[in-house]
Short mmCIF file of C-alpha atoms in Angstrom, two decimals:
data_model
loop_
_atom_site.label_atom_id
_atom_site.label_comp_id
_atom_site.label_asym_id
_atom_site.label_seq_id
_atom_site.Cartn_x
_atom_site.Cartn_y
_atom_site.Cartn_z
CA MET A 1 -0.08 -0.10 -0.07
CA THR A 2 1.21 3.40 -0.73
CA THR A 3 1.03 6.40 1.50
CA ILE A 4 0.02 9.89 0.73
CA ASP A 5 3.33 12.14 -0.29
CA THR A 6 2.82 16.07 0.71
CA THR A 7 6.22 17.03 -0.75
CA ALA A 8 5.42 20.50 -2.07
CA THR A 9 5.75 20.68 -6.10
CA THR A 10 5.02 23.35 -8.68
CA THR A 11 1.98 22.45 -10.74
CA THR A 12 0.64 23.67 -13.83
CA THR A 13 -1.42 26.40 -11.90
CA ASN A 14 0.61 29.66 -12.70
CA GLY A 15 3.85 28.31 -11.45
CA ARG A 16 2.36 28.07 -7.87
CA THR A 17 3.59 25.37 -5.30
CA TYR A 18 0.84 23.24 -3.90
CA GLU A 19 1.19 19.97 -1.94
CA THR A 20 1.59 17.20 -4.71
CA PHE A 21 -1.09 14.12 -4.46
CA THR A 22 0.57 10.54 -5.03
CA SER A 23 -1.16 7.45 -5.04
CA TYR A 24 0.58 4.12 -6.12
CA GLY A 25 3.68 5.44 -6.82
CA THR A 26 2.84 8.04 -9.19
CA SER A 27 2.36 11.84 -8.37
CA TYR A 28 -0.37 14.03 -10.03
CA ASP A 29 -0.50 17.71 -10.18
CA THR A 30 -4.31 17.95 -11.57
CA LEU A 31 -7.26 16.41 -11.06
CA ALA A 32 -7.52 15.93 -14.60
CA ALA A 33 -4.31 13.56 -14.52
CA VAL A 34 -5.97 11.57 -11.76
CA ALA A 35 -9.15 10.85 -14.19
CA ALA A 36 -6.96 10.46 -16.99
CA ARG A 37 -5.46 7.45 -15.25
CA LEU A 38 -8.34 6.17 -14.02
CA ALA A 39 -9.99 6.24 -17.44
CA VAL A 40 -6.51 4.41 -19.05
CA ILE A 41 -7.34 1.82 -16.40
CA ALA A 42 -10.72 1.21 -17.70
CA ILE A 43 -9.96 0.99 -21.18
CA GLU A 44 -7.10 -1.63 -20.12
CA ASP A 45 -9.61 -3.73 -18.42
CA THR A 46 -11.99 -3.38 -21.42
CA MET A 47 -9.12 -4.35 -23.86
CA HIS A 48 -7.32 -7.11 -21.97
CA GLY A 49 -9.81 -8.17 -18.88
CA PRO A 50 -9.87 -6.89 -15.26
CA SER A 51 -6.45 -7.38 -13.74
CA ASP A 52 -5.55 -7.62 -9.86
CA ASP A 53 -3.25 -4.74 -10.37
CA ARG A 54 -5.45 -2.40 -12.20
CA THR A 55 -8.11 -2.94 -9.81
CA THR A 56 -5.96 -2.04 -6.83
CA GLU A 57 -4.40 0.90 -8.67
CA ARG A 58 -8.14 2.15 -8.96
CA ILE A 59 -9.14 1.49 -5.33
CA SER A 60 -5.96 3.10 -4.12
CA LEU A 61 -6.66 6.09 -6.28
CA VAL A 62 -9.84 6.86 -5.01
CA GLU A 63 -9.29 5.80 -1.41
CA HIS A 64 -5.97 8.14 -1.51
CA LEU A 65 -8.37 11.24 -2.93
CA PHE A 66 -10.68 10.65 -0.05
CA ARG A 67 -7.59 10.56 2.26
CA PHE A 68 -6.10 13.75 0.63
CA ALA A 69 -9.87 15.52 1.08
CA ASN A 70 -10.18 14.52 4.72
CA THR A 71 -6.50 15.59 5.32
CA HIS A 72 -7.52 19.08 3.96
CA GLY A 73 -10.49 19.63 6.11
CA SER A 74 -13.17 17.84 4.37
CA SER A 75 -15.69 16.21 6.85
CA ARG A 76 -17.35 14.54 3.99
CA PRO A 77 -14.14 13.16 1.59
CA ALA A 78 -16.55 11.24 -0.87
CA ALA A 79 -19.02 14.03 -1.23
CA ALA A 80 -15.63 16.56 -1.56
CA VAL A 81 -14.12 14.27 -4.51
CA ARG A 82 -17.28 13.65 -6.65
CA GLN A 83 -18.06 17.57 -6.35
CA ALA A 84 -14.36 18.26 -7.43
CA PHE A 85 -14.51 15.86 -10.32
CA THR A 86 -17.95 17.50 -11.63
CA THR A 87 -16.40 20.90 -11.27
CA MET A 88 -13.20 19.35 -13.17
CA GLN A 89 -15.47 18.18 -15.93
CA TYR A 90 -17.38 21.05 -16.09
CA ALA A 91 -14.07 23.03 -16.49
CA ASN A 92 -12.45 20.62 -19.07
CA GLY A 93 -15.24 21.48 -21.36
CA HIS A 94 -14.97 25.26 -21.20
CA PRO A 95 -11.59 26.39 -22.99
CA GLY A 96 -9.98 29.25 -20.85
CA VAL A 97 -11.05 27.93 -17.70
CA PRO A 98 -7.97 27.60 -15.72
CA VAL A 99 -6.66 23.96 -14.77
CA LEU A 100 -6.41 23.63 -10.97
CA SER A 101 -4.14 21.65 -8.90
CA VAL A 102 -6.08 18.57 -6.86
CA LEU A 103 -5.52 20.53 -3.95
CA GLU A 104 -7.30 23.73 -5.13
CA GLU A 105 -9.88 21.61 -6.55
CA ILE A 106 -10.48 19.69 -3.17
CA GLN A 107 -10.47 23.01 -1.48
CA ILE A 108 -13.40 24.18 -3.22
CA ALA A 109 -15.18 20.85 -3.37
CA THR A 110 -14.90 20.91 0.56
CA THR A 111 -16.48 24.42 1.02
CA HIS A 112 -19.21 23.38 -1.05
CA THR A 113 -19.60 19.84 0.49
CA ASN A 114 -18.95 20.63 4.29
#
């Protein structure tokens, strides 16, 4: 099992520094990157059949997002993560909307769900 790494790293959000989100040995700076990895896992499962490694990675990613949200003040981490993904989907469909770090997305979602 991997742990949540909170090493400061520069994100794509105007070069500002935020805590990184790490799960299953990979660091992600945006929630869109996490969503893309979850999509790739789903595609690999469809093409090659389910695997224990991909199932473990998928569960770890979601579990670590819940913990990350909880660590950063969410009293309802599952709701915060759902809200963050919903906001990210909206932003991805609207050119010019800035890409936020995982921490920023979770903080915004937490204010809407606590």
